[in-house]
């Protein structure tokens, strides 16, 4: 079993949180929802899904987690101004732990400064941010960067392939 942190705040993309979480838990992994304030309820932007922030990022040691999930929506843009969240994200990149990101999720990775030389995808309008941050952008359903330890997808349409890929890399 792997322990996965997912970072969220208001206006996350509902399915990009719920579907990967469901897939990971069905595979026997633990997913812990982190945000800015423990106990806070945050709401998804598309379907109004409510998620409870189990623990504050500031109170958690990233060394206690094996992987990181970054759903899209407006959440990554809101989180990328928080230095504690950025430090948390940097830990995963520096320690070469898996980072799973979809849609606008790479915005958080851009601000964390961890994309140089990494291969990934994102929603089309974030492509230039990935490139400007030194990443290699591919407009594909799923991009797996084995060396950098990233799994990325573009939009909710890619969720079936994304969910399969994140479960598969954890089983290797």
mmCIF file of N, CA, C and O in Angstrom, residues 54-135:
data_model
loop_
_atom_site.group_PDB
_atom_site.id
_atom_site.type_symbol
_atom_site.label_atom_id
_atom_site.label_comp_id
_atom_site.label_asym_id
_atom_site.label_seq_id
_atom_site.Cartn_x
_atom_site.Cartn_y
_atom_site.Cartn_z
ATOM 1 N N UNK A 54 -8.442 16.996 5.108
ATOM 2 C CA UNK A 54 -8.142 16.177 6.282
ATOM 3 C C UNK A 54 -7.026 16.779 7.129
ATOM 4 O O UNK A 54 -7.073 16.730 8.361
ATOM 5 N N UNK A 55 -6.022 17.321 6.445
ATOM 6 C CA UNK A 55 -4.867 17.871 7.152
ATOM 7 C C UNK A 55 -4.339 19.090 6.400
ATOM 8 O O UNK A 55 -4.440 19.155 5.175
ATOM 9 N N UNK A 56 -3.759 20.013 7.143
ATOM 10 C CA UNK A 56 -3.142 21.191 6.524
ATOM 11 C C UNK A 56 -1.750 20.828 6.024
ATOM 12 O O UNK A 56 -0.998 20.134 6.728
ATOM 13 N N UNK A 57 -1.410 21.281 4.837
ATOM 14 C CA UNK A 57 -0.087 21.035 4.277
ATOM 15 C C UNK A 57 0.993 21.490 5.260
ATOM 16 O O UNK A 57 1.995 20.804 5.466
ATOM 17 N N UNK A 58 0.770 22.629 5.902
ATOM 18 C CA UNK A 58 1.763 23.189 6.822
ATOM 19 C C UNK A 58 2.059 22.270 8.001
ATOM 20 O O UNK A 58 3.148 22.338 8.590
ATOM 21 N N UNK A 59 1.119 21.397 8.336
ATOM 22 C CA UNK A 59 1.284 20.502 9.483
ATOM 23 C C UNK A 59 1.822 19.125 9.098
ATOM 24 O O UNK A 59 2.043 18.286 9.965
ATOM 25 N N UNK A 60 2.013 18.896 7.811
ATOM 26 C CA UNK A 60 2.413 17.571 7.341
ATOM 27 C C UNK A 60 3.869 17.533 6.897
ATOM 28 O O UNK A 60 4.400 18.506 6.375
ATOM 29 N N UNK A 61 4.485 16.377 7.104
ATOM 30 C CA UNK A 61 5.836 16.127 6.629
ATOM 31 C C UNK A 61 5.715 15.365 5.311
ATOM 32 O O UNK A 61 5.189 14.248 5.291
ATOM 33 N N UNK A 62 6.188 15.941 4.199
ATOM 34 C CA UNK A 62 6.051 15.250 2.922
ATOM 35 C C UNK A 62 6.770 13.901 2.894
ATOM 36 O O UNK A 62 6.433 13.032 2.097
ATOM 37 N N UNK A 63 7.734 13.707 3.783
ATOM 38 C CA UNK A 63 8.448 12.425 3.857
ATOM 39 C C UNK A 63 7.513 11.285 4.264
ATOM 40 O O UNK A 63 7.826 10.118 4.029
ATOM 41 N N UNK A 64 6.355 11.621 4.832
ATOM 42 C CA UNK A 64 5.382 10.603 5.243
ATOM 43 C C UNK A 64 4.539 10.091 4.083
ATOM 44 O O UNK A 64 3.700 9.209 4.277
ATOM 45 N N UNK A 65 4.727 10.651 2.904
ATOM 46 C CA UNK A 65 3.924 10.295 1.734
ATOM 47 C C UNK A 65 4.810 9.734 0.632
ATOM 48 O O UNK A 65 5.965 10.137 0.486
ATOM 49 N N UNK A 66 4.236 8.829 -0.157
ATOM 50 C CA UNK A 66 4.970 8.155 -1.216
ATOM 51 C C UNK A 66 4.738 8.764 -2.595
ATOM 52 O O UNK A 66 5.524 8.543 -3.517
ATOM 53 N N UNK A 67 3.632 9.482 -2.767
ATOM 54 C CA UNK A 67 3.293 10.074 -4.062
ATOM 55 C C UNK A 67 2.399 11.282 -3.832
ATOM 56 O O UNK A 67 1.862 11.474 -2.734
ATOM 57 N N UNK A 68 2.232 12.083 -4.893
ATOM 58 C CA UNK A 68 1.445 13.310 -4.820
ATOM 59 C C UNK A 68 0.489 13.372 -6.008
ATOM 60 O O UNK A 68 0.901 13.153 -7.142
ATOM 61 N N UNK A 69 -0.773 13.687 -5.730
ATOM 62 C CA UNK A 69 -1.787 13.885 -6.764
ATOM 63 C C UNK A 69 -2.192 15.354 -6.774
ATOM 64 O O UNK A 69 -2.565 15.901 -5.732
ATOM 65 N N UNK A 70 -2.131 15.976 -7.969
ATOM 66 C CA UNK A 70 -2.519 17.376 -8.115
ATOM 67 C C UNK A 70 -3.645 17.456 -9.143
ATOM 68 O O UNK A 70 -3.385 17.458 -10.349
ATOM 69 N N UNK A 71 -4.906 17.505 -8.682
ATOM 70 C CA UNK A 71 -6.021 17.688 -9.614
ATOM 71 C C UNK A 71 -6.008 19.113 -10.182
ATOM 72 O O UNK A 71 -5.403 20.017 -9.612
ATOM 73 N N UNK A 72 -6.729 19.289 -11.287
ATOM 74 C CA UNK A 72 -6.781 20.591 -11.922
ATOM 75 C C UNK A 72 -7.927 21.452 -11.440
ATOM 76 O O UNK A 72 -8.308 21.411 -10.284
ATOM 77 N N UNK A 73 -8.469 22.232 -12.343
ATOM 78 C CA UNK A 73 -9.447 23.254 -11.991
ATOM 79 C C UNK A 73 -8.708 24.527 -11.618
ATOM 80 O O UNK A 73 -7.569 24.753 -12.032
ATOM 81 N N UNK A 74 -9.350 25.353 -10.801
ATOM 82 C CA UNK A 74 -8.703 26.599 -10.359
ATOM 83 C C UNK A 74 -7.835 26.384 -9.126
ATOM 84 O O UNK A 74 -7.067 27.257 -8.735
ATOM 85 N N UNK A 75 -7.951 25.240 -8.507
ATOM 86 C CA UNK A 75 -7.215 24.926 -7.285
ATOM 87 C C UNK A 75 -5.702 25.107 -7.413
ATOM 88 O O UNK A 75 -5.100 25.773 -6.568
ATOM 89 N N UNK A 76 -5.040 24.550 -8.444
ATOM 90 C CA UNK A 76 -3.582 24.720 -8.524
ATOM 91 C C UNK A 76 -3.152 26.186 -8.614
ATOM 92 O O UNK A 76 -2.142 26.574 -8.021
ATOM 93 N N UNK A 77 -3.931 26.985 -9.328
ATOM 94 C CA UNK A 77 -3.598 28.404 -9.444
ATOM 95 C C UNK A 77 -3.707 29.097 -8.092
ATOM 96 O O UNK A 77 -2.891 29.968 -7.763
ATOM 97 N N UNK A 78 -4.686 28.717 -7.312
ATOM 98 C CA UNK A 78 -4.857 29.313 -5.981
ATOM 99 C C UNK A 78 -3.762 28.848 -5.018
ATOM 100 O O UNK A 78 -3.299 29.621 -4.182
ATOM 101 N N UNK A 79 -3.354 27.584 -5.139
ATOM 102 C CA UNK A 79 -2.361 27.021 -4.223
ATOM 103 C C UNK A 79 -0.935 27.468 -4.531
ATOM 104 O O UNK A 79 -0.083 27.488 -3.651
ATOM 105 N N UNK A 80 -0.667 27.855 -5.789
ATOM 106 C CA UNK A 80 0.715 28.111 -6.170
ATOM 107 C C UNK A 80 1.311 29.381 -5.598
ATOM 108 O O UNK A 80 2.513 29.630 -5.749
ATOM 109 N N UNK A 81 0.501 30.157 -4.890
ATOM 110 C CA UNK A 81 1.054 31.343 -4.232
ATOM 111 C C UNK A 81 1.497 31.056 -2.794
ATOM 112 O O UNK A 81 2.080 31.907 -2.144
ATOM 113 N N UNK A 82 1.229 29.838 -2.318
ATOM 114 C CA UNK A 82 1.535 29.473 -0.934
ATOM 115 C C UNK A 82 2.901 28.783 -0.850
ATOM 116 O O UNK A 82 3.087 27.698 -1.413
ATOM 117 N N UNK A 83 3.843 29.390 -0.146
ATOM 118 C CA UNK A 83 5.206 28.859 -0.065
ATOM 119 C C UNK A 83 5.270 27.481 0.586
ATOM 120 O O UNK A 83 6.096 26.652 0.200
ATOM 121 N N UNK A 84 4.410 27.222 1.565
ATOM 122 C CA UNK A 84 4.431 25.913 2.219
ATOM 123 C C UNK A 84 3.960 24.811 1.268
ATOM 124 O O UNK A 84 4.504 23.713 1.259
ATOM 125 N N UNK A 85 2.975 25.119 0.444
ATOM 126 C CA UNK A 85 2.518 24.161 -0.556
ATOM 127 C C UNK A 85 3.629 23.921 -1.570
ATOM 128 O O UNK A 85 3.917 22.778 -1.943
ATOM 129 N N UNK A 86 4.285 24.984 -2.011
ATOM 130 C CA UNK A 86 5.374 24.843 -2.984
ATOM 131 C C UNK A 86 6.522 24.010 -2.419
ATOM 132 O O UNK A 86 7.078 23.149 -3.115
ATOM 133 N N UNK A 87 6.875 24.218 -1.160
ATOM 134 C CA UNK A 87 7.921 23.412 -0.526
ATOM 135 C C UNK A 87 7.502 21.947 -0.443
ATOM 136 O O UNK A 87 8.315 21.042 -0.654
ATOM 137 N N UNK A 88 6.241 21.711 -0.135
ATOM 138 C CA UNK A 88 5.702 20.354 -0.053
ATOM 139 C C UNK A 88 5.848 19.665 -1.414
ATOM 140 O O UNK A 88 6.342 18.541 -1.511
ATOM 141 N N UNK A 89 5.472 20.348 -2.473
ATOM 142 C CA UNK A 89 5.560 19.811 -3.830
ATOM 143 C C UNK A 89 7.023 19.561 -4.213
ATOM 144 O O UNK A 89 7.352 18.524 -4.802
ATOM 145 N N UNK A 90 7.887 20.482 -3.880
ATOM 146 C CA UNK A 90 9.312 20.333 -4.226
ATOM 147 C C UNK A 90 9.910 19.063 -3.632
ATOM 148 O O UNK A 90 10.765 18.424 -4.249
ATOM 149 N N UNK A 91 9.475 18.706 -2.446
ATOM 150 C CA UNK A 91 9.983 17.490 -1.803
ATOM 151 C C UNK A 91 9.804 16.280 -2.726
ATOM 152 O O UNK A 91 10.729 15.482 -2.886
ATOM 153 N N UNK A 92 8.619 16.138 -3.314
ATOM 154 C CA UNK A 92 8.337 14.978 -4.158
ATOM 155 C C UNK A 92 9.236 14.952 -5.392
ATOM 156 O O UNK A 92 9.753 13.905 -5.772
ATOM 157 N N UNK A 93 9.446 16.107 -5.986
ATOM 158 C CA UNK A 93 10.311 16.184 -7.160
ATOM 159 C C UNK A 93 11.767 15.911 -6.786
ATOM 160 O O UNK A 93 12.459 15.158 -7.481
ATOM 161 N N UNK A 94 12.214 16.486 -5.701
ATOM 162 C CA UNK A 94 13.614 16.320 -5.281
ATOM 163 C C UNK A 94 13.909 14.878 -4.860
ATOM 164 O O UNK A 94 15.011 14.384 -5.076
ATOM 165 N N UNK A 95 12.929 14.227 -4.259
ATOM 166 C CA UNK A 95 13.110 12.847 -3.800
ATOM 167 C C UNK A 95 12.716 11.821 -4.862
ATOM 168 O O UNK A 95 12.722 10.624 -4.601
ATOM 169 N N UNK A 96 12.323 12.312 -6.042
ATOM 170 C CA UNK A 96 11.901 11.466 -7.155
ATOM 171 C C UNK A 96 10.767 10.523 -6.759
ATOM 172 O O UNK A 96 10.748 9.344 -7.099
ATOM 173 N N UNK A 97 9.798 11.068 -6.062
ATOM 174 C CA UNK A 97 8.568 10.341 -5.755
ATOM 175 C C UNK A 97 7.574 10.669 -6.868
ATOM 176 O O UNK A 97 7.620 11.751 -7.448
ATOM 177 N N UNK A 98 6.666 9.764 -7.134
ATOM 178 C CA UNK A 98 5.702 9.993 -8.210
ATOM 179 C C UNK A 98 4.835 11.214 -7.957
ATOM 180 O O UNK A 98 4.340 11.410 -6.846
ATOM 181 N N UNK A 99 4.654 12.011 -8.992
ATOM 182 C CA UNK A 99 3.734 13.144 -8.989
ATOM 183 C C UNK A 99 2.737 12.904 -10.114
ATOM 184 O O UNK A 99 3.130 12.719 -11.266
ATOM 185 N N UNK A 100 1.454 12.887 -9.761
ATOM 186 C CA UNK A 100 0.367 12.678 -10.720
ATOM 187 C C UNK A 100 -0.363 14.006 -10.885
ATOM 188 O O UNK A 100 -0.842 14.573 -9.902
ATOM 189 N N UNK A 101 -0.457 14.485 -12.117
ATOM 190 C CA UNK A 101 -1.057 15.796 -12.338
ATOM 191 C C UNK A 101 -1.877 15.800 -13.621
ATOM 192 O O UNK A 101 -1.532 15.136 -14.586
ATOM 193 N N UNK A 102 -2.955 16.559 -13.592
ATOM 194 C CA UNK A 102 -3.862 16.592 -14.729
ATOM 195 C C UNK A 102 -4.393 18.006 -14.927
ATOM 196 O O UNK A 102 -4.538 18.770 -13.963
ATOM 197 N N UNK A 103 -4.638 18.350 -16.176
ATOM 198 C CA UNK A 103 -5.290 19.591 -16.581
ATOM 199 C C UNK A 103 -4.463 20.821 -16.186
ATOM 200 O O UNK A 103 -3.405 21.051 -16.719
ATOM 201 N N UNK A 104 -4.943 21.607 -15.225
ATOM 202 C CA UNK A 104 -4.228 22.798 -14.767
ATOM 203 C C UNK A 104 -3.244 22.491 -13.632
ATOM 204 O O UNK A 104 -2.569 23.390 -13.138
ATOM 205 N N UNK A 105 -3.153 21.236 -13.211
ATOM 206 C CA UNK A 105 -2.257 20.849 -12.126
ATOM 207 C C UNK A 105 -0.820 21.302 -12.306
ATOM 208 O O UNK A 105 -0.174 21.723 -11.347
ATOM 209 N N UNK A 106 -0.267 21.239 -13.531
ATOM 210 C CA UNK A 106 1.120 21.676 -13.705
ATOM 211 C C UNK A 106 1.389 23.131 -13.337
ATOM 212 O O UNK A 106 2.543 23.513 -13.153
ATOM 213 N N UNK A 107 0.355 23.962 -13.209
ATOM 214 C CA UNK A 107 0.587 25.338 -12.758
ATOM 215 C C UNK A 107 1.299 25.344 -11.407
ATOM 216 O O UNK A 107 2.166 26.188 -11.154
ATOM 217 N N UNK A 108 0.941 24.419 -10.553
ATOM 218 C CA UNK A 108 1.584 24.317 -9.237
ATOM 219 C C UNK A 108 3.046 23.889 -9.394
ATOM 220 O O UNK A 108 3.931 24.392 -8.703
ATOM 221 N N UNK A 109 3.311 23.003 -10.348
ATOM 222 C CA UNK A 109 4.678 22.544 -10.601
ATOM 223 C C UNK A 109 5.533 23.647 -11.214
ATOM 224 O O UNK A 109 6.734 23.730 -10.944
ATOM 225 N N UNK A 110 4.917 24.501 -12.034
ATOM 226 C CA UNK A 110 5.627 25.641 -12.618
ATOM 227 C C UNK A 110 6.166 26.527 -11.495
ATOM 228 O O UNK A 110 7.353 26.868 -11.468
ATOM 229 N N UNK A 111 5.306 26.897 -10.558
ATOM 230 C CA UNK A 111 5.736 27.783 -9.473
ATOM 231 C C UNK A 111 6.707 27.104 -8.510
ATOM 232 O O UNK A 111 7.526 27.772 -7.891
ATOM 233 N N UNK A 112 6.622 25.789 -8.414
ATOM 234 C CA UNK A 112 7.566 25.062 -7.564
ATOM 235 C C UNK A 112 8.935 24.959 -8.228
ATOM 236 O O UNK A 112 9.922 24.615 -7.575
ATOM 237 N N UNK A 113 8.996 25.245 -9.525
ATOM 238 C CA UNK A 113 10.273 25.236 -10.236
ATOM 239 C C UNK A 113 10.859 23.846 -10.433
ATOM 240 O O UNK A 113 12.070 23.678 -10.370
ATOM 241 N N UNK A 114 9.993 22.860 -10.708
ATOM 242 C CA UNK A 114 10.473 21.477 -10.780
ATOM 243 C C UNK A 114 10.302 20.834 -12.156
ATOM 244 O O UNK A 114 10.434 19.625 -12.301
ATOM 245 N N UNK A 115 10.039 21.634 -13.188
ATOM 246 C CA UNK A 115 9.739 21.060 -14.499
ATOM 247 C C UNK A 115 10.906 21.027 -15.480
ATOM 248 O O UNK A 115 10.770 20.451 -16.556
ATOM 249 N N UNK A 116 12.021 21.602 -15.142
ATOM 250 C CA UNK A 116 13.125 21.679 -16.088
ATOM 251 C C UNK A 116 13.527 20.291 -16.595
ATOM 252 O O UNK A 116 13.906 19.420 -15.819
ATOM 253 N N UNK A 117 13.393 20.095 -17.912
ATOM 254 C CA UNK A 117 13.773 18.834 -18.527
ATOM 255 C C UNK A 117 12.771 17.703 -18.372
ATOM 256 O O UNK A 117 13.005 16.602 -18.860
ATOM 257 N N UNK A 118 11.648 17.948 -17.722
ATOM 258 C CA UNK A 118 10.646 16.904 -17.492
ATOM 259 C C UNK A 118 9.663 16.836 -18.656
ATOM 260 O O UNK A 118 9.357 17.835 -19.289
ATOM 261 N N UNK A 119 9.161 15.642 -18.908
ATOM 262 C CA UNK A 119 8.176 15.408 -19.962
ATOM 263 C C UNK A 119 6.792 15.333 -19.354
ATOM 264 O O UNK A 119 6.574 14.551 -18.423
ATOM 265 N N UNK A 120 5.860 16.131 -19.897
ATOM 266 C CA UNK A 120 4.497 16.057 -19.396
ATOM 267 C C UNK A 120 3.524 16.705 -20.358
ATOM 268 O O UNK A 120 3.898 17.298 -21.358
ATOM 269 N N UNK A 121 2.256 16.561 -19.992
ATOM 270 C CA UNK A 121 1.188 17.206 -20.727
ATOM 271 C C UNK A 121 0.324 17.969 -19.736
ATOM 272 O O UNK A 121 0.503 17.855 -18.530
ATOM 273 N N UNK A 122 -0.598 18.740 -20.267
ATOM 274 C CA UNK A 122 -1.515 19.542 -19.462
ATOM 275 C C UNK A 122 -2.620 20.007 -20.393
ATOM 276 O O UNK A 122 -2.568 19.755 -21.603
ATOM 277 N N UNK A 123 -3.592 20.703 -19.851
ATOM 278 C CA UNK A 123 -4.591 21.327 -20.698
ATOM 279 C C UNK A 123 -3.859 22.308 -21.618
ATOM 280 O O UNK A 123 -2.839 22.897 -21.239
ATOM 281 N N UNK A 124 -4.349 22.449 -22.826
ATOM 282 C CA UNK A 124 -3.623 23.189 -23.872
ATOM 283 C C UNK A 124 -3.158 24.586 -23.448
ATOM 284 O O UNK A 124 -2.048 25.000 -23.755
ATOM 285 N N UNK A 125 -3.991 25.340 -22.719
ATOM 286 C CA UNK A 125 -3.603 26.700 -22.355
ATOM 287 C C UNK A 125 -2.483 26.761 -21.316
ATOM 288 O O UNK A 125 -1.915 27.820 -21.092
ATOM 289 N N UNK A 126 -2.134 25.649 -20.695
ATOM 290 C CA UNK A 126 -1.030 25.611 -19.738
ATOM 291 C C UNK A 126 0.267 25.160 -20.419
ATOM 292 O O UNK A 126 1.342 25.255 -19.847
ATOM 293 N N UNK A 127 0.174 24.733 -21.674
ATOM 294 C CA UNK A 127 1.350 24.238 -22.400
ATOM 295 C C UNK A 127 2.483 25.261 -22.408
ATOM 296 O O UNK A 127 3.645 24.908 -22.154
ATOM 297 N N UNK A 128 2.189 26.512 -22.674
ATOM 298 C CA UNK A 128 3.237 27.530 -22.750
ATOM 299 C C UNK A 128 3.893 27.739 -21.385
ATOM 300 O O UNK A 128 5.100 27.999 -21.298
ATOM 301 N N UNK A 129 3.129 27.594 -20.307
ATOM 302 C CA UNK A 129 3.703 27.704 -18.954
ATOM 303 C C UNK A 129 4.694 26.569 -18.712
ATOM 304 O O UNK A 129 5.763 26.775 -18.141
ATOM 305 N N UNK A 130 4.313 25.354 -19.125
ATOM 306 C CA UNK A 130 5.191 24.191 -18.971
ATOM 307 C C UNK A 130 6.481 24.411 -19.760
ATOM 308 O O UNK A 130 7.587 24.203 -19.242
ATOM 309 N N UNK A 131 6.355 24.865 -20.989
ATOM 310 C CA UNK A 131 7.527 25.105 -21.840
ATOM 311 C C UNK A 131 8.410 26.206 -21.255
ATOM 312 O O UNK A 131 9.635 26.060 -21.182
ATOM 313 N N UNK A 132 7.801 27.302 -20.820
ATOM 314 C CA UNK A 132 8.566 28.410 -20.243
ATOM 315 C C UNK A 132 9.260 28.018 -18.942
ATOM 316 O O UNK A 132 10.272 28.617 -18.570
ATOM 317 N N UNK A 133 8.726 26.992 -18.267
ATOM 318 C CA UNK A 133 9.339 26.503 -17.021
ATOM 319 C C UNK A 133 10.408 25.447 -17.302
ATOM 320 O O UNK A 133 10.960 24.858 -16.370
ATOM 321 N N UNK A 134 10.691 25.202 -18.595
ATOM 322 C CA UNK A 134 11.745 24.264 -18.957
ATOM 323 C C UNK A 134 11.290 22.842 -19.203
ATOM 324 O O UNK A 134 12.108 21.957 -19.443
ATOM 325 N N UNK A 135 9.976 22.613 -19.140
ATOM 326 C CA UNK A 135 9.456 21.274 -19.388
ATOM 327 C C UNK A 135 9.299 20.989 -20.866
ATOM 328 O O UNK A 135 9.302 21.903 -21.701
#
